[in-house]
C-alpha cells in the first residue's frame, strides 16, 4: 500500500510517499517569505501553500517514480495548526482523492511527530516518553501504544521554539532564531549568566517559558550595546543552557516516574545540537535510550504524516470526506490511566 502524505499545518509545504517500509520521497518546501516579518504570517503562509502544493506533490511523485494511479491512499494533516494553512492541504488532498478515487485519512500533527523516530530506528517501540518541542508546542507524552497517549506535561505559556525565536529577536539574530542561537551557543560560555530554570522546582511536568523570556529582556536592558555585541554568544549560550536544563530535567524525571526506559524527541527544537548532546549524556547516565530523529524528521515534514496515515489505515482508522481543519485538534488521550502503566 502506497500512501501519499501531505503536510501544510504551518510554514512547510510538504509531500511524501511511503509504502510501510520504504520512504520513497519526502519533499519539504520551507517558506522563506516570513523571515522579513520575524514570524509566520498566517495569511501569507496559506497563499504560499496554495502556490506550492501542486509542484511539491508532483516533485514527490517524480522522485518516487510513481503516477497517481499507483497511489493507494492519501494522509493529510488536519490539525493542530493554522486554520487557513490546514485548509490548503486538506482541500488539495480531498480534490485529489475524489479525482483519483482513493481513500483519504486525516492525521494529527502531534501524533506524527511522536512516531517520526521510526524512520531511522525501525526497532523503536512503545512504551516511551515523547517530548514534542516546536514553535507552537511544548508537550510531554506518555505513549503506551499506537493510539494510546497520555499528556503528562505541557507549557503553561510560551512554546519553547517561540521562546528561542523571541530571545533571538532581542539579540538581533533574525528569524527563525532557534538555529542561530544554537550555532552561536557553540562558541559562547553557558556560565556567563545564570538565567532562571523555568518551573524547575515544581513536581509536575508542566513548563513555563515566559519568565525566562522576560529575564533575557531585563538582562539585556542592563547592558550597553557594546557589551551585548561582545557577549552575544555568551548570552545565547546562557539562555540556551537554561532551556536545555529545564527540558532535560523534566523529561528524565518523567521517564523515571513512569518507569519508562525510552525517550523520543520531535519538533523543530529537537534539532538543537546543545539539547541533543546534553540530553544524550544525561539519558545514558540514567540508562535511558534516546531516540532523536535527524533534523529533517524533527522539523515539519510529510513523511511522518504518511507513516501515521499508513498505520491508521492498517487499523482501519480511515475516514470519509467529512473531516475538516481543526486548528486546536487534541490528540486522543486518556490521562487518567497515566499512573497505571
Ligand atoms: O517543528 P517546527 O519546524 O515548526 C513548528 O513550529 O511546528 O519548529 C520550528 C521551531 C522554530 O521556533 C525554530 O526557531 C525552532 O523550531 N528551531 C530550533 C532549532 N531549529 C529549529 N530551536 C533551537 N535550536 C535549533 N537548532
Ligand atoms: Zn510540527
Short mmCIF file of C-alpha atoms and ligand atoms in Angstrom, two decimals:
data_model
loop_
_atom_site.label_atom_id
_atom_site.label_comp_id
_atom_site.label_asym_id
_atom_site.label_seq_id
_atom_site.Cartn_x
_atom_site.Cartn_y
_atom_site.Cartn_z
CA UNK A 1 0.00 0.00 0.00
CA UNK A 2 1.49 3.35 -1.07
CA UNK A 3 0.44 6.39 0.97
CA UNK A 4 0.82 9.99 -0.14
CA UNK A 5 1.35 12.20 2.92
CA UNK A 6 0.54 15.90 2.83
CA UNK A 7 1.57 18.45 5.48
CA UNK A 8 0.65 22.16 5.42
CA UNK A 9 -0.09 22.99 9.07
CA UNK A 10 2.36 25.89 9.41
CA UNK A 11 5.09 27.19 7.10
CA UNK A 12 6.27 23.98 5.43
CA UNK A 13 4.54 22.67 2.32
CA UNK A 14 5.46 19.01 2.20
CA UNK A 15 4.53 15.81 0.35
CA UNK A 16 5.89 12.30 0.88
CA UNK A 17 5.37 8.78 -0.45
CA UNK A 18 5.70 5.83 1.89
CA UNK A 19 4.89 2.15 1.45
CA UNK A 20 5.15 0.91 5.02
CA UNK A 21 8.85 0.17 4.86
CA UNK A 22 10.47 2.49 2.35
CA UNK A 23 10.21 6.26 2.30
CA UNK A 24 10.17 6.82 -1.44
CA UNK A 25 10.12 10.64 -1.39
CA UNK A 26 9.88 13.44 1.16
CA UNK A 27 9.77 16.91 -0.40
CA UNK A 28 9.75 19.85 2.03
CA UNK A 29 9.40 23.44 0.92
CA UNK A 30 10.09 25.81 3.82
CA UNK A 31 8.55 29.20 3.20
CA UNK A 32 11.17 31.94 3.28
CA UNK A 33 8.69 34.80 2.99
CA UNK A 34 8.20 35.03 6.79
CA UNK A 35 11.81 35.90 7.58
CA UNK A 36 11.37 39.58 7.00
CA UNK A 37 8.35 39.71 9.34
CA UNK A 38 10.10 37.95 12.23
CA UNK A 39 7.44 35.23 12.47
CA UNK A 40 4.92 33.24 10.47
CA UNK A 41 2.21 35.46 8.93
CA UNK A 42 -0.79 33.10 8.65
CA UNK A 43 -2.38 34.69 5.58
CA UNK A 44 0.89 34.68 3.64
CA UNK A 45 1.55 31.11 4.71
CA UNK A 46 -1.83 29.97 3.32
CA UNK A 47 -1.13 31.68 0.00
CA UNK A 48 2.30 30.10 -0.22
CA UNK A 49 0.77 26.64 0.35
CA UNK A 50 -1.73 27.32 -2.41
CA UNK A 51 1.11 28.32 -4.75
CA UNK A 52 3.37 25.37 -3.85
CA UNK A 53 1.16 22.37 -3.13
CA UNK A 54 0.79 21.13 -6.72
CA UNK A 55 4.50 21.39 -7.65
CA UNK A 56 5.57 19.89 -4.30
CA UNK A 57 3.27 16.86 -4.71
CA UNK A 58 4.34 16.46 -8.33
CA UNK A 59 8.01 16.57 -7.33
CA UNK A 60 7.39 13.85 -4.72
CA UNK A 61 5.68 11.65 -7.33
CA UNK A 62 8.56 12.24 -9.76
CA UNK A 63 11.20 11.40 -7.16
CA UNK A 64 9.35 8.19 -6.23
CA UNK A 65 8.83 7.44 -9.93
CA UNK A 66 5.13 6.94 -9.33
CA UNK A 67 1.99 8.08 -11.09
CA UNK A 68 -1.32 8.93 -9.44
CA UNK A 69 -2.84 5.54 -10.25
CA UNK A 70 -0.14 3.87 -8.11
CA UNK A 71 -1.09 5.90 -5.01
CA UNK A 72 -3.37 3.79 -2.80
CA UNK A 73 -4.27 6.33 -0.17
CA UNK A 74 -3.80 9.91 0.99
CA UNK A 75 -2.95 11.02 4.55
CA UNK A 76 -3.26 14.71 5.34
CA UNK A 77 -2.66 16.79 8.47
CA UNK A 78 -5.98 18.12 9.79
CA UNK A 79 -4.64 19.76 12.97
CA UNK A 80 -3.37 21.23 15.14
CA UNK A 81 -2.11 24.16 13.08
CA UNK A 82 -3.10 27.37 11.35
CA UNK A 83 -6.66 27.14 10.01
CA UNK A 84 -6.01 28.59 6.56
CA UNK A 85 -2.84 26.55 6.11
CA UNK A 86 -4.52 23.28 7.12
CA UNK A 87 -7.38 24.02 4.73
CA UNK A 88 -4.98 24.31 1.79
CA UNK A 89 -3.59 20.82 2.33
CA UNK A 90 -6.97 19.29 3.13
CA UNK A 91 -8.69 20.87 0.11
CA UNK A 92 -5.97 19.65 -2.21
CA UNK A 93 -5.98 16.18 -0.64
CA UNK A 94 -9.77 15.85 -0.90
CA UNK A 95 -9.80 17.02 -4.51
CA UNK A 96 -7.05 14.52 -5.42
CA UNK A 97 -8.77 11.70 -3.51
CA UNK A 98 -12.05 12.44 -5.28
CA UNK A 99 -10.49 12.78 -8.73
CA UNK A 100 -8.44 9.57 -8.43
CA UNK A 101 -10.98 7.64 -6.34
CA UNK A 102 -8.62 6.86 -3.48
CA UNK A 103 -9.33 6.80 0.27
CA UNK A 104 -8.19 9.63 2.50
CA UNK A 105 -7.32 9.75 6.20
CA UNK A 106 -6.78 12.80 8.45
CA UNK A 107 -3.65 12.74 10.63
CA UNK A 108 -2.94 14.53 13.89
CA UNK A 109 0.30 16.51 13.51
CA UNK A 110 1.45 15.83 17.09
CA UNK A 111 0.87 12.10 16.74
CA UNK A 112 3.01 12.21 13.60
CA UNK A 113 5.89 13.92 15.46
CA UNK A 114 5.72 11.22 18.15
CA UNK A 115 6.30 8.41 15.65
CA UNK A 116 8.90 10.10 13.42
CA UNK A 117 11.80 8.18 15.07
CA UNK A 118 10.57 5.03 13.30
CA UNK A 119 12.23 6.08 10.03
CA UNK A 120 15.69 5.77 11.50
CA UNK A 121 15.09 3.40 14.43
CA UNK A 122 12.97 0.58 12.97
CA UNK A 123 13.02 -1.31 16.30
CA UNK A 124 11.63 1.74 18.15
CA UNK A 125 8.51 0.71 20.00
CA UNK A 126 6.29 1.82 22.89
CA UNK A 127 6.07 2.45 25.74
CA UNK A 128 8.07 5.66 25.55
CA UNK A 129 8.10 9.25 26.77
CA UNK A 130 7.72 11.69 23.86
CA UNK A 131 8.92 15.28 24.15
CA UNK A 132 7.43 17.45 21.40
CA UNK A 133 9.12 20.83 21.15
CA UNK A 134 8.41 23.22 18.29
CA UNK A 135 7.41 26.79 17.50
CA UNK A 136 3.85 26.08 18.64
CA UNK A 137 4.10 23.15 21.06
CA UNK A 138 5.90 22.01 24.19
CA UNK A 139 4.42 18.76 25.40
CA UNK A 140 5.46 15.65 27.26
CA UNK A 141 3.56 12.49 26.30
CA UNK A 142 3.45 9.05 27.76
CA UNK A 143 2.93 6.76 24.77
CA UNK A 144 1.79 3.27 25.68
CA UNK A 145 0.89 2.15 22.19
CA UNK A 146 -0.16 3.44 18.80
CA UNK A 147 -3.36 5.39 19.57
CA UNK A 148 -2.87 5.25 23.36
CA UNK A 149 -1.44 8.53 24.66
CA UNK A 150 -1.40 10.42 27.96
CA UNK A 151 -0.42 14.07 28.08
CA UNK A 152 1.72 14.36 31.22
CA UNK A 153 3.02 17.92 30.82
CA UNK A 154 2.81 20.98 28.62
CA UNK A 155 3.75 24.62 28.55
CA UNK A 156 1.57 26.95 30.55
CA UNK A 157 2.51 29.94 28.38
CA UNK A 158 5.05 30.20 25.52
CA UNK A 159 6.21 27.28 23.44
CA UNK A 160 9.91 26.57 23.63
CA UNK A 161 10.57 27.36 19.91
CA UNK A 162 8.70 30.63 20.32
CA UNK A 163 10.97 31.43 23.30
CA UNK A 164 14.06 30.74 21.17
CA UNK A 165 12.66 32.98 18.43
CA UNK A 166 11.88 35.82 20.86
CA UNK A 167 15.28 35.64 22.57
CA UNK A 168 16.90 35.66 19.12
CA UNK A 169 14.90 38.71 18.16
CA UNK A 170 16.14 40.53 21.29
CA UNK A 171 19.68 39.62 20.28
CA UNK A 172 19.11 40.80 16.67
CA UNK A 173 19.66 37.33 15.28
CA UNK A 174 16.84 37.20 12.70
CA UNK A 175 14.05 34.64 12.26
CA UNK A 176 13.78 31.74 12.84
CA UNK A 177 16.09 32.34 15.78
CA UNK A 178 16.48 28.82 17.20
CA UNK A 179 19.11 27.64 14.71
CA UNK A 180 21.10 30.88 15.09
CA UNK A 181 21.09 30.70 18.92
CA UNK A 182 22.16 27.08 18.61
CA UNK A 183 25.03 28.00 16.28
CA UNK A 184 26.20 30.98 18.37
CA UNK A 185 25.98 28.99 21.62
CA UNK A 186 28.71 26.67 20.42
CA UNK A 187 31.25 29.49 20.82
CA UNK A 188 29.64 31.05 23.93
CA UNK A 189 30.05 30.50 27.66
CA UNK A 190 26.88 28.91 29.12
CA UNK A 191 28.01 30.00 32.60
CA UNK A 192 28.23 33.68 31.62
CA UNK A 193 24.87 34.45 33.23
CA UNK A 194 22.53 32.24 35.26
CA UNK A 195 19.07 32.68 33.76
CA UNK A 196 16.17 31.14 35.72
CA UNK A 197 15.36 27.48 35.10
CA UNK A 198 11.61 27.81 34.48
CA UNK A 199 9.30 25.77 36.71
CA UNK A 200 12.22 23.59 37.75
CA UNK A 201 11.06 23.42 41.36
CA UNK A 202 7.56 22.19 40.63
CA UNK A 203 6.91 18.49 40.95
CA UNK A 204 4.69 18.29 37.88
CA UNK A 205 5.84 18.10 34.28
CA UNK A 206 4.47 21.40 33.02
CA UNK A 207 6.73 24.05 31.53
CA UNK A 208 6.70 27.83 31.65
CA UNK A 209 8.97 29.95 29.48
CA UNK A 210 7.57 33.47 29.70
CA UNK A 211 9.63 34.28 32.84
CA UNK A 212 12.83 33.24 31.09
CA UNK A 213 11.95 35.43 28.12
CA UNK A 214 11.37 38.40 30.43
CA UNK A 215 14.59 37.80 32.29
CA UNK A 216 16.54 37.88 28.99
CA UNK A 217 14.84 41.19 28.21
CA UNK A 218 15.73 42.72 31.61
CA UNK A 219 19.27 41.38 31.46
CA UNK A 220 19.83 42.95 28.03
CA UNK A 221 18.35 46.24 29.23
CA UNK A 222 21.10 46.36 31.87
CA UNK A 223 23.89 46.04 29.29
CA UNK A 224 25.34 48.61 26.91
CA UNK A 225 25.13 47.94 23.15
CA UNK A 226 28.90 47.23 23.15
CA UNK A 227 28.57 44.71 25.97
CA UNK A 228 25.73 42.96 24.14
CA UNK A 229 27.79 42.83 20.97
CA UNK A 230 30.86 41.48 22.78
CA UNK A 231 28.88 38.87 24.74
CA UNK A 232 26.19 37.92 22.23
CA UNK A 233 27.42 34.31 22.03
CA UNK A 234 27.72 34.06 25.84
CA UNK A 235 24.18 35.36 26.33
CA UNK A 236 22.86 32.97 23.67
CA UNK A 237 24.69 30.05 25.32
CA UNK A 238 23.46 31.00 28.83
CA UNK A 239 19.87 31.31 27.60
CA UNK A 240 20.07 28.03 25.70
CA UNK A 241 21.52 26.25 28.74
CA UNK A 242 18.54 27.36 30.85
CA UNK A 243 16.19 25.85 28.26
CA UNK A 244 18.21 22.66 27.91
CA UNK A 245 18.44 22.11 31.69
CA UNK A 246 14.68 22.53 32.05
CA UNK A 247 13.74 20.22 29.18
CA UNK A 248 16.26 17.59 30.23
CA UNK A 249 15.30 17.67 33.90
CA UNK A 250 11.54 17.28 33.27
CA UNK A 251 11.94 14.64 30.59
CA UNK A 252 14.27 12.42 32.57
CA UNK A 253 12.15 12.83 35.70
CA UNK A 254 9.05 11.83 33.73
CA UNK A 255 10.81 8.71 32.44
CA UNK A 256 11.89 7.82 35.99
CA UNK A 257 8.45 8.46 37.46
CA UNK A 258 6.67 6.24 34.94
CA UNK A 259 9.45 3.66 34.86
CA UNK A 260 9.99 4.05 31.10
CA UNK A 261 13.46 3.48 29.64
CA UNK A 262 12.83 5.12 26.26
CA UNK A 263 12.57 8.79 25.35
CA UNK A 264 11.77 10.19 21.89
CA UNK A 265 12.04 13.77 20.67
CA UNK A 266 10.19 15.60 17.92
CA UNK A 267 9.58 19.12 16.62
CA UNK A 268 11.95 21.79 15.30
CA UNK A 269 13.70 22.45 18.63
CA UNK A 270 14.75 18.79 18.76
CA UNK A 271 17.26 19.79 16.06
CA UNK A 272 19.14 21.81 18.72
CA UNK A 273 22.68 20.46 18.96
CA UNK A 274 23.20 21.51 22.58
CA UNK A 275 19.98 19.78 23.67
CA UNK A 276 20.74 16.62 21.71
CA UNK A 277 24.15 16.34 23.27
CA UNK A 278 23.21 17.14 26.89
CA UNK A 279 20.06 15.02 26.84
CA UNK A 280 22.02 12.12 25.31
CA UNK A 281 24.66 12.12 28.04
CA UNK A 282 22.07 12.56 30.81
CA UNK A 283 19.88 9.78 29.40
CA UNK A 284 22.89 7.49 29.23
CA UNK A 285 23.66 8.10 32.92
CA UNK A 286 20.06 7.12 33.73
CA UNK A 287 20.22 4.08 31.43
CA UNK A 288 17.52 5.53 29.23
CA UNK A 289 17.61 5.03 25.45
CA UNK A 290 17.13 8.21 23.49
CA UNK A 291 15.52 8.33 20.05
CA UNK A 292 16.08 11.64 18.29
CA UNK A 293 15.29 11.77 14.57
CA UNK A 294 17.75 13.56 12.33
CA UNK A 295 16.77 17.21 11.78
CA UNK A 296 14.77 16.64 8.58
CA UNK A 297 12.36 14.38 10.51
CA UNK A 298 12.28 16.69 13.58
CA UNK A 299 11.01 19.73 11.68
CA UNK A 300 7.66 19.58 9.92
CA UNK A 301 7.56 17.03 7.10
CA UNK A 302 5.01 14.91 5.26
CA UNK A 303 6.98 11.68 5.76
CA UNK A 304 5.75 11.43 9.35
CA UNK A 305 2.19 12.16 8.19
CA UNK A 306 2.37 9.34 5.63
CA UNK A 307 3.77 6.99 8.28
CA UNK A 308 0.95 7.61 10.77
CA UNK A 309 -1.59 7.56 7.92
CA UNK A 310 -0.26 4.16 6.88
CA UNK A 311 -0.67 2.79 10.42
CA UNK A 312 -4.17 4.27 10.74
CA UNK A 313 -5.20 2.62 7.50
CA UNK A 314 -3.88 -0.71 8.78
CA UNK A 315 -6.08 -0.22 11.85
CA UNK A 316 -8.92 0.89 9.59
CA UNK A 317 -8.90 4.33 11.21
CA UNK A 318 -9.69 5.87 7.80
CA UNK A 319 -12.36 8.49 7.27
CA UNK A 320 -14.84 9.67 4.72
CA UNK A 321 -14.52 13.15 3.25
CA UNK A 322 -16.41 14.86 6.06
CA UNK A 323 -13.45 15.89 8.19
CA UNK A 324 -12.12 19.42 8.10
CA UNK A 325 -9.33 21.58 9.51
CA UNK A 326 -9.18 21.56 13.31
CA UNK A 327 -6.68 24.22 14.42
CA UNK A 328 -6.85 23.10 18.08
CA UNK A 329 -7.16 19.38 17.42
CA UNK A 330 -6.37 17.35 20.52
CA UNK A 331 -4.62 14.04 20.37
CA UNK A 332 -6.94 11.36 21.67
CA UNK A 333 -5.63 10.57 25.10
CA UNK A 334 -6.56 9.07 28.39
CA UNK A 335 -4.69 10.87 31.14
CA UNK A 336 -6.48 9.03 33.92
CA UNK A 337 -4.52 5.93 33.03
CA UNK A 338 -1.17 7.74 33.12
CA UNK A 339 -0.33 6.31 36.54
CA UNK A 340 -1.27 2.77 35.75
CA UNK A 341 1.32 1.83 33.15
O1 LIG B 1 8.52 21.93 14.22
P1 LIG B 1 8.85 23.22 13.53
O2 LIG B 1 9.63 23.14 12.25
O3 LIG B 1 7.55 24.04 13.20
C1 LIG B 1 6.51 24.21 14.09
O4 LIG B 1 6.60 25.16 14.89
O5 LIG B 1 5.56 23.38 14.04
O6 LIG B 1 9.62 24.14 14.61
C2 LIG B 1 10.06 25.43 14.33
C3 LIG B 1 10.72 25.98 15.60
C4 LIG B 1 11.14 27.45 15.48
O7 LIG B 1 10.73 28.12 16.64
C5 LIG B 1 12.66 27.37 15.39
O8 LIG B 1 13.32 28.51 15.93
C6 LIG B 1 12.95 26.15 16.22
O9 LIG B 1 11.91 25.24 15.89
N1 LIG B 1 14.23 25.53 15.87
C7 LIG B 1 15.26 25.44 16.75
C8 LIG B 1 16.34 24.84 16.04
N2 LIG B 1 15.91 24.59 14.77
C9 LIG B 1 14.62 24.99 14.68
N3 LIG B 1 15.35 25.82 18.03
C10 LIG B 1 16.53 25.61 18.64
N4 LIG B 1 17.61 25.06 18.03
C11 LIG B 1 17.56 24.67 16.75
N5 LIG B 1 18.63 24.12 16.16
ZN1 LIG B 2 5.43 20.40 13.97
#
